[in-house]
Amino acid sequence: MDQLLLFFVSLVANLFSAFSGGGAGLLQLPVLIFLGLPFGVALATHKVASVALGAGATLRHLRENTLERHFTLFVLATGLPGVVLGASIILQVPGRMAEVALGCLTLGLGLYSGSKARLGQDYHPGHRDRRGMLLGGCVLFFLGVLNGSLTSGTGLFVTLWLVGWFGLDYKRAVAYTLVLVGLFWNGAGALTLGLLGNIKWDWVPALLAGSLIGGYTGAHLAIRQGNRWIKRAFEVVSILVGIKLIVG
């Protein structure tokens, strides 16, 4: 029964995450803790499973050919060092105050996006000069630290930063978030946490299966439905993740 529950929770959480651009930890991480895992073990196990979300989404988005090679390498180069740093320090740091602060910020993301009707509806690349890329890369590094240390909602930050600063529409931003954050950032975080902590390996297969199927299905729905529906899903998930982090 535990395996079935893990598969179902992983499937639902990652389907919505792949459609909205983040938030899988809203449901998946608390369930792992509820089933008896300590926070550090639950976080590491969730990170491993989240890699399959990125893999499933990657399989679908690569068929659309929406990712720019140079910008992809830029997001990886600026974010991955932050992920490793965040994952290295989280096991020694009590995270409750950080979770509340992150929850307030995430809630603000959803409310901000909801107040901007045209946000992310059109593709207008911006801030691609040296100064813009430098500032954008610094923020991506910081978001990488958050991604490595606090799993819930950080993909939503990346999605909105790609929309608000670099001028991507929601469909493109979600594609970058799922492929680069879901597969590579989470992969680096899972590897770091696995080396420094423990992973509940006998729970991983069910979580991986749910993440892979949910990631592919959610990415397919995002591609089919377009920016308006993705924007609404992003706002709903951001608000729910924010409330969950604040309430605990």
Tab-separated table of C-alpha atoms in Angstrom:
chain	number	residue	atom	x	y	z
A	1	MET	CA	0.000	0.000	0.000
A	2	ASP	CA	2.882	2.368	0.741
A	3	GLN	CA	4.286	1.788	-2.751
A	4	LEU	CA	0.902	2.483	-4.380
A	5	LEU	CA	0.481	5.635	-2.311
A	6	LEU	CA	3.984	6.798	-3.248
A	7	PHE	CA	3.321	6.197	-6.949
A	8	PHE	CA	-0.029	8.033	-6.893
A	9	VAL	CA	1.310	11.016	-4.930
A	10	SER	CA	4.361	11.258	-7.189
A	11	LEU	CA	2.216	11.045	-10.333
A	12	VAL	CA	-0.188	13.811	-9.240
A	13	ALA	CA	2.497	16.100	-7.789
A	14	ASN	CA	4.764	15.909	-10.814
A	15	LEU	CA	1.943	16.213	-13.353
A	16	PHE	CA	0.909	19.559	-11.859
A	17	SER	CA	4.558	20.587	-11.465
A	18	ALA	CA	5.320	19.887	-15.128
A	19	PHE	CA	2.265	21.861	-16.221
A	20	SER	CA	2.834	24.907	-13.994
A	21	GLY	CA	6.635	25.076	-13.853
A	22	GLY	CA	7.352	23.843	-10.322
A	23	GLY	CA	5.861	22.863	-6.984
A	24	ALA	CA	6.190	19.065	-6.892
A	25	GLY	CA	7.534	19.243	-3.348
A	26	LEU	CA	4.231	20.759	-2.161
A	27	LEU	CA	2.678	17.280	-1.985
A	28	GLN	CA	5.511	14.787	-2.376
A	29	LEU	CA	7.912	15.903	0.366
A	30	PRO	CA	5.293	16.159	3.174
A	31	VAL	CA	3.997	12.684	2.295
A	32	LEU	CA	7.492	11.221	2.614
A	33	ILE	CA	7.844	12.863	6.033
A	34	PHE	CA	4.330	11.698	7.021
A	35	LEU	CA	5.295	8.122	6.155
A	36	GLY	CA	8.120	8.290	8.668
A	37	LEU	CA	11.252	9.635	6.970
A	38	PRO	CA	13.376	12.271	8.749
A	39	PHE	CA	13.546	15.593	6.903
A	40	GLY	CA	17.069	15.070	5.541
A	41	VAL	CA	16.293	11.569	4.229
A	42	ALA	CA	12.948	12.711	2.802
A	43	LEU	CA	14.599	15.660	1.029
A	44	ALA	CA	17.332	13.490	-0.507
A	45	THR	CA	14.806	10.840	-1.600
A	46	HIS	CA	12.533	13.504	-3.101
A	47	LYS	CA	15.464	15.024	-5.003
A	48	VAL	CA	16.308	11.665	-6.573
A	49	ALA	CA	12.697	11.173	-7.641
A	50	SER	CA	12.487	14.731	-9.016
A	51	VAL	CA	15.180	13.896	-11.547
A	52	ALA	CA	12.645	11.637	-13.260
A	53	LEU	CA	10.283	14.632	-13.518
A	54	GLY	CA	12.971	16.414	-15.505
A	55	ALA	CA	13.622	13.314	-17.602
A	56	GLY	CA	9.951	12.865	-18.463
A	57	ALA	CA	9.498	16.541	-19.300
A	58	THR	CA	12.721	16.539	-21.334
A	59	LEU	CA	11.485	13.667	-23.494
A	60	ARG	CA	8.407	15.735	-24.407
A	61	HIS	CA	9.953	19.202	-24.738
A	62	LEU	CA	12.873	18.099	-26.900
A	63	ARG	CA	10.362	17.190	-29.586
A	64	GLU	CA	9.303	20.868	-29.678
A	65	ASN	CA	12.894	22.194	-30.039
A	66	THR	CA	12.180	25.284	-27.876
A	67	LEU	CA	15.489	25.490	-25.974
A	68	GLU	CA	18.321	27.781	-27.144
A	69	ARG	CA	21.724	26.110	-26.747
A	70	HIS	CA	23.698	29.105	-25.455
A	71	PHE	CA	20.982	30.194	-23.029
A	72	THR	CA	20.643	26.601	-21.810
A	73	LEU	CA	24.363	26.434	-21.021
A	74	PHE	CA	24.136	29.813	-19.268
A	75	VAL	CA	21.336	28.652	-16.942
A	76	LEU	CA	23.269	25.481	-16.122
A	77	ALA	CA	26.587	27.263	-15.532
A	78	THR	CA	25.092	29.866	-13.187
A	79	GLY	CA	22.657	27.628	-11.300
A	80	LEU	CA	24.507	24.342	-10.726
A	81	PRO	CA	27.205	25.732	-8.385
A	82	GLY	CA	24.450	27.237	-6.236
A	83	VAL	CA	22.602	23.907	-6.097
A	84	VAL	CA	25.706	22.082	-4.836
A	85	LEU	CA	26.350	24.820	-2.254
A	86	GLY	CA	22.749	24.768	-1.012
A	87	ALA	CA	22.612	20.984	-0.781
A	88	SER	CA	25.928	20.955	1.103
A	89	ILE	CA	24.735	23.275	3.878
A	90	ILE	CA	21.052	22.330	4.320
A	91	LEU	CA	21.719	19.200	6.360
A	92	GLN	CA	23.424	21.348	9.028
A	93	VAL	CA	20.924	24.239	9.058
A	94	PRO	CA	17.456	24.286	10.683
A	95	GLY	CA	15.150	25.236	7.853
A	96	ARG	CA	11.887	26.425	9.485
A	97	MET	CA	12.549	30.176	9.337
A	98	ALA	CA	13.828	29.859	5.788
A	99	GLU	CA	10.714	27.893	4.815
A	100	VAL	CA	8.409	30.635	6.150
A	101	ALA	CA	10.375	33.331	4.323
A	102	LEU	CA	10.351	31.261	1.139
A	103	GLY	CA	6.617	30.687	1.578
A	104	CYS	CA	5.938	34.420	1.763
A	105	LEU	CA	8.001	35.032	-1.363
A	106	THR	CA	6.337	32.169	-3.240
A	107	LEU	CA	2.884	33.419	-2.280
A	108	GLY	CA	3.947	36.821	-3.570
A	109	LEU	CA	4.951	35.258	-6.892
A	110	GLY	CA	1.469	33.924	-7.486
A	111	LEU	CA	-0.188	37.199	-6.490
A	112	TYR	CA	2.230	39.246	-8.631
A	113	SER	CA	1.654	37.078	-11.692
A	114	GLY	CA	-2.102	37.293	-11.151
A	115	SER	CA	-1.944	41.094	-11.080
A	116	LYS	CA	-0.146	41.251	-14.461
A	117	ALA	CA	-2.591	40.084	-17.093
A	118	ARG	CA	-0.106	40.003	-19.999
A	119	LEU	CA	2.882	38.668	-18.069
A	120	GLY	CA	4.475	35.756	-19.907
A	121	GLN	CA	1.923	35.683	-22.694
A	122	ASP	CA	4.343	36.768	-25.434
A	123	TYR	CA	7.994	36.062	-26.181
A	124	HIS	CA	10.105	39.241	-25.941
A	125	PRO	CA	13.756	38.337	-25.195
A	126	GLY	CA	15.451	40.933	-23.005
A	127	HIS	CA	18.470	41.654	-20.812
A	128	ARG	CA	20.781	39.657	-23.078
A	129	ASP	CA	23.593	42.237	-22.878
A	130	ARG	CA	26.599	41.682	-20.582
A	131	ARG	CA	25.123	43.576	-17.603
A	132	GLY	CA	21.739	41.911	-17.940
A	133	MET	CA	23.232	38.420	-18.204
A	134	LEU	CA	25.527	39.056	-15.221
A	135	LEU	CA	22.684	40.176	-12.959
A	136	GLY	CA	20.419	37.438	-14.268
A	137	GLY	CA	23.130	34.846	-13.640
A	138	CYS	CA	23.656	36.052	-10.053
A	139	VAL	CA	19.963	35.600	-9.342
A	140	LEU	CA	20.014	32.133	-10.947
A	141	PHE	CA	22.958	31.217	-8.678
A	142	PHE	CA	20.942	32.312	-5.639
A	143	LEU	CA	17.924	30.348	-6.878
A	144	GLY	CA	20.241	27.357	-7.271
A	145	VAL	CA	21.188	27.654	-3.594
A	146	LEU	CA	17.487	27.665	-2.694
A	147	ASN	CA	16.855	24.706	-4.981
A	148	GLY	CA	19.603	22.664	-3.339
A	149	SER	CA	18.495	23.483	0.190
A	150	LEU	CA	14.710	24.022	0.182
A	151	THR	CA	12.928	21.887	-2.354
A	152	SER	CA	9.361	23.250	-2.375
A	153	GLY	CA	8.610	26.021	-4.825
A	154	THR	CA	12.075	26.939	-6.076
A	155	GLY	CA	11.264	25.911	-9.646
A	156	LEU	CA	8.465	28.479	-9.561
A	157	PHE	CA	11.032	31.203	-8.827
A	158	VAL	CA	13.117	30.147	-11.812
A	159	THR	CA	10.054	30.136	-14.062
A	160	LEU	CA	8.997	33.651	-13.067
A	161	TRP	CA	12.584	34.994	-13.260
A	162	LEU	CA	12.925	33.682	-16.818
A	163	VAL	CA	9.613	35.356	-17.690
A	164	GLY	CA	10.125	38.639	-15.839
A	165	TRP	CA	13.825	39.291	-16.487
A	166	PHE	CA	14.714	37.450	-19.684
A	167	GLY	CA	11.366	38.036	-21.428
A	168	LEU	CA	10.354	34.420	-22.058
A	169	ASP	CA	6.714	33.447	-22.375
A	170	TYR	CA	5.378	30.924	-19.867
A	171	LYS	CA	5.578	27.969	-22.244
A	172	ARG	CA	9.294	28.528	-22.936
A	173	ALA	CA	10.062	29.341	-19.299
A	174	VAL	CA	8.390	26.154	-18.065
A	175	ALA	CA	10.339	24.142	-20.640
A	176	TYR	CA	13.644	25.549	-19.369
A	177	THR	CA	12.643	25.026	-15.740
A	178	LEU	CA	11.582	21.421	-16.212
A	179	VAL	CA	14.539	20.369	-18.342
A	180	LEU	CA	17.337	22.312	-16.627
A	181	VAL	CA	16.071	22.555	-13.047
A	182	GLY	CA	14.163	19.276	-13.042
A	183	LEU	CA	16.879	17.176	-14.645
A	184	PHE	CA	20.242	18.871	-14.042
A	185	TRP	CA	19.778	21.051	-10.927
A	186	ASN	CA	17.828	18.351	-9.099
A	187	GLY	CA	20.311	15.741	-10.312
A	188	ALA	CA	23.199	17.711	-8.805
A	189	GLY	CA	21.235	18.214	-5.579
A	190	ALA	CA	20.350	14.526	-5.381
A	191	LEU	CA	23.967	13.498	-5.903
A	192	THR	CA	25.223	15.918	-3.242
A	193	LEU	CA	22.568	14.939	-0.698
A	194	GLY	CA	23.123	11.264	-1.477
A	195	LEU	CA	26.846	11.579	-0.762
A	196	LEU	CA	26.358	13.595	2.428
A	197	GLY	CA	23.153	11.991	3.751
A	198	ASN	CA	20.884	8.986	3.278
A	199	ILE	CA	18.313	7.993	0.650
A	200	LYS	CA	15.371	5.605	1.143
A	201	TRP	CA	16.246	3.528	-1.909
A	202	ASP	CA	13.400	0.998	-1.615
A	203	TRP	CA	10.880	3.848	-2.048
A	204	VAL	CA	12.651	5.334	-5.060
A	205	PRO	CA	11.264	3.038	-7.848
A	206	ALA	CA	7.617	3.958	-7.167
A	207	LEU	CA	8.520	7.651	-6.902
A	208	LEU	CA	10.567	7.514	-10.095
A	209	ALA	CA	7.749	5.867	-12.041
A	210	GLY	CA	5.221	8.461	-10.893
A	211	SER	CA	7.636	11.333	-11.590
A	212	LEU	CA	8.514	10.116	-15.073
A	213	ILE	CA	4.907	9.571	-16.164
A	214	GLY	CA	3.672	12.730	-14.441
A	215	GLY	CA	6.487	14.826	-15.904
A	216	TYR	CA	5.847	13.666	-19.454
A	217	THR	CA	2.061	14.047	-19.164
A	218	GLY	CA	2.272	17.482	-17.535
A	219	ALA	CA	4.721	18.724	-20.180
A	220	HIS	CA	2.406	17.451	-22.928
A	221	LEU	CA	-0.546	19.311	-21.391
A	222	ALA	CA	1.517	22.511	-21.079
A	223	ILE	CA	2.510	22.366	-24.748
A	224	ARG	CA	-1.083	21.706	-25.819
A	225	GLN	CA	-2.830	24.283	-23.621
A	226	GLY	CA	-0.614	27.333	-24.156
A	227	ASN	CA	0.478	30.328	-22.114
A	228	ARG	CA	-2.845	31.446	-20.634
A	229	TRP	CA	-3.566	28.119	-18.932
A	230	ILE	CA	0.056	27.687	-17.847
A	231	LYS	CA	-0.028	31.172	-16.279
A	232	ARG	CA	-3.176	30.312	-14.302
A	233	ALA	CA	-1.716	26.978	-13.165
A	234	PHE	CA	1.511	28.741	-12.139
A	235	GLU	CA	-0.439	31.226	-10.019
A	236	VAL	CA	-2.553	28.564	-8.294
A	237	VAL	CA	0.430	26.334	-7.519
A	238	SER	CA	2.525	29.300	-6.308
A	239	ILE	CA	-0.186	30.389	-3.891
A	240	LEU	CA	-0.716	26.837	-2.590
A	241	VAL	CA	3.020	26.215	-2.171
A	242	GLY	CA	3.419	29.552	-0.389
A	243	ILE	CA	0.591	28.813	2.053
A	244	LYS	CA	1.914	25.288	2.685
A	245	LEU	CA	5.422	26.564	3.469
A	246	ILE	CA	4.087	29.242	5.824
A	247	VAL	CA	1.673	26.922	7.684
A	248	GLY	CA	4.226	24.075	7.843
